[in-house]
Short mmCIF file of C-alpha atoms in Angstrom, two decimals:
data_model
loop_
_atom_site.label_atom_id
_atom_site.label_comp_id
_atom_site.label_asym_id
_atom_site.label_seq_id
_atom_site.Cartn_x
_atom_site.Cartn_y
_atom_site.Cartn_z
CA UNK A 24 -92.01 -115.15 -41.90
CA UNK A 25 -92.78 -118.32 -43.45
CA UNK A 26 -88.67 -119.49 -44.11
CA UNK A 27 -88.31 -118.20 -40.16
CA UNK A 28 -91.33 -120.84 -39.29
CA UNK A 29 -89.98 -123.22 -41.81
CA UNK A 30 -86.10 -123.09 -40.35
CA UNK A 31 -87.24 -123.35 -36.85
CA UNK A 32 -89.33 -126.40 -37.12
CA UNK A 33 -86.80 -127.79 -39.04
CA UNK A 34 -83.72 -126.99 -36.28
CA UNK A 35 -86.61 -128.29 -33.61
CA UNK A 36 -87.53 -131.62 -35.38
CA UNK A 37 -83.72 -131.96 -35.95
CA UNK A 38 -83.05 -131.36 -32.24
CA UNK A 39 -85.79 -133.92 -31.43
CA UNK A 40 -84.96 -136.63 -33.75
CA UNK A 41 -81.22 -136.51 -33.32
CA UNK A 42 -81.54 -135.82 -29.85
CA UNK A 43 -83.58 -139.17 -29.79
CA UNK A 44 -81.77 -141.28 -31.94
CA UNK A 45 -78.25 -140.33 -29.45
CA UNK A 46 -80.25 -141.00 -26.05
CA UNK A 47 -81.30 -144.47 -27.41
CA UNK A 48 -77.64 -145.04 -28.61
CA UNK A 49 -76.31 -143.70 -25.03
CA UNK A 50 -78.82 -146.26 -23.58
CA UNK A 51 -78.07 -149.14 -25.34
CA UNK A 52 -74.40 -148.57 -26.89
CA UNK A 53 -73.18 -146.90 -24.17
CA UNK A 54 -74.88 -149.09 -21.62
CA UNK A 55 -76.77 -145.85 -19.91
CA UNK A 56 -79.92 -147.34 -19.28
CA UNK A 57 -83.50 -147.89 -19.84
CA UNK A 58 -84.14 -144.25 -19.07
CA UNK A 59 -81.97 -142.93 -21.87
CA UNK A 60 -83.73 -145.25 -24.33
CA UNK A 61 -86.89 -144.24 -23.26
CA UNK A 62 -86.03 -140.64 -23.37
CA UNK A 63 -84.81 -140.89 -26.90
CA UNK A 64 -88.46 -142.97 -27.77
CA UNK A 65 -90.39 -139.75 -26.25
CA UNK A 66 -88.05 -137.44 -27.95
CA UNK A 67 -88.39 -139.63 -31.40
CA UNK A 68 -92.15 -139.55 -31.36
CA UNK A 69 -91.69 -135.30 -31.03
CA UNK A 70 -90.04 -135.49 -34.04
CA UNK A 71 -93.24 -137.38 -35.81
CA UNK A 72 -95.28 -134.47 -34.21
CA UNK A 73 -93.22 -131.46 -35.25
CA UNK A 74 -92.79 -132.43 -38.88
CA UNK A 75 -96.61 -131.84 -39.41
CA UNK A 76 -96.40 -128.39 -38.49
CA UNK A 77 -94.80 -127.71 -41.33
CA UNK A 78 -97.04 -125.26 -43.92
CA UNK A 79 -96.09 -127.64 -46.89
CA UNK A 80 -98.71 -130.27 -47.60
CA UNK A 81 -96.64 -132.86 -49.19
CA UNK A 82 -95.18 -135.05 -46.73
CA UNK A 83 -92.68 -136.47 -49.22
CA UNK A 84 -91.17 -132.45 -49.89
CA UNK A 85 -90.99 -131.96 -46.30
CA UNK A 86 -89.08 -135.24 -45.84
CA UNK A 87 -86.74 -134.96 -48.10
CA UNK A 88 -85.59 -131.23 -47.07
CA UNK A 89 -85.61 -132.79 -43.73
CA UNK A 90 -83.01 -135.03 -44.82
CA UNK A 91 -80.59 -132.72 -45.75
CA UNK A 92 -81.21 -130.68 -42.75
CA UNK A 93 -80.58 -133.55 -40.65
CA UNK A 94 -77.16 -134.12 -42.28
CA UNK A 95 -75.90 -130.70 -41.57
CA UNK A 96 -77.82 -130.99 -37.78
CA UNK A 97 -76.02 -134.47 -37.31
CA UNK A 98 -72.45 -133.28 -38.28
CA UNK A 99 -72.88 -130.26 -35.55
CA UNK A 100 -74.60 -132.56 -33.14
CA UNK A 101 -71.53 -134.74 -33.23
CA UNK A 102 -69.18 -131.71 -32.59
CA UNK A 103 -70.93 -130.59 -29.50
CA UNK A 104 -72.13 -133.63 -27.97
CA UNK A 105 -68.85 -136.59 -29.00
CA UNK A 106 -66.24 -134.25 -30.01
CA UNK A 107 -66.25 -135.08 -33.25
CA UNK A 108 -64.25 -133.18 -35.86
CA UNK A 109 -65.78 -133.26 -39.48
CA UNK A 110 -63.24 -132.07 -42.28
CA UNK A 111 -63.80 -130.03 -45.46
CA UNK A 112 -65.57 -132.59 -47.25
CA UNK A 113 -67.71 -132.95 -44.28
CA UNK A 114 -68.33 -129.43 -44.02
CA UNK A 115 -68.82 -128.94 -48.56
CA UNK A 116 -71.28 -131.86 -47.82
CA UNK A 117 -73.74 -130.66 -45.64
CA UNK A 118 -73.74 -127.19 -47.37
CA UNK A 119 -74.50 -129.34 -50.71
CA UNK A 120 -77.47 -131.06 -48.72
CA UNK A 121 -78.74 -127.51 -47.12
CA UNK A 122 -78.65 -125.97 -50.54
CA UNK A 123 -80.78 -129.09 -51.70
CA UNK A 124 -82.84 -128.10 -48.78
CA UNK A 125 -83.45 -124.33 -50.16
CA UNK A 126 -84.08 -125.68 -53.25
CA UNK A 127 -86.62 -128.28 -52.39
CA UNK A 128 -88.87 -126.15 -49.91
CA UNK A 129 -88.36 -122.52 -51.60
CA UNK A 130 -88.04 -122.60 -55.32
CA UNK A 131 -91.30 -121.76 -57.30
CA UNK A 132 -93.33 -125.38 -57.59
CA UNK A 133 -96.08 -126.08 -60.22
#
C-alpha cells in the first residue's frame, strides 16, 4: 500500500507541477494570457502541497525521486499535450531516471 500511495502522489505532484510549469509557458510563450499564467501559479503551489504528503521524512529523498519521476512525466506530457515524439534514448533515459527513483525511495536505508 505504501509504493501505491507513494506512486500516486508522485503521478499527482507530477501532473501539478508540469501541468503548471506548461500553463505559465502557454501564457507567456504562447501569448495565452494572464489566466493561463495564473492557472499554472495555482497549479505550481499544488505541487509544493502534495510533495509533503509523502510518508518519507527527508525532503531531500523525496526530491530527488521526484526528479526522476518528473523526467519520465515530462517526456509523456510532451507526447500528449505538443505532439512530441521522444526516441530510444529518450525513452532508455527516463527508465534510467525511474529506476533511480525505485532505488532512492524503496531500497533498505540505514
Amino acid at each position: 500500500m505504501l509504493v501505491l500511495r507513494t506512486v500516486l502522489l508522485f503521478v499527482l505532484a507530477a501532473l501539478a507541477e508540469i501541468g503548471g510549469a506548461w500553463l505559465v509557458w502557454q501564457g507567456i510563450r504562447e501569448h495565452r494570457g494572464v489566466t493561463f499564467v495564473c492557472g499554472g501559479l495555482m497549479s505550481l503551489c499544488v505541487y509544493g502541497f502534495v510533495a509533503t504528503l509523502q510518508e518519507e521524512a527527508a525532503f531531500g529523498r523525496v526530491l530527488a525521486a521526484y526528479g526522476g519521476v518528473f523526467v519520465a512525466s515530462s517526456l509523456a506530457w510532451g507526447v500528449v499535450a505538443d505532439g512530441y515524439r521522444p526516441d530510444r534514448y529518450d525513452i532508455a533515459g527516463a527508465l534510467v531516471c525511474l529506476a533511480g527513483v525505485g532505488l532512492i525511495m524503496f531500497a533498505p536505508h540505514r
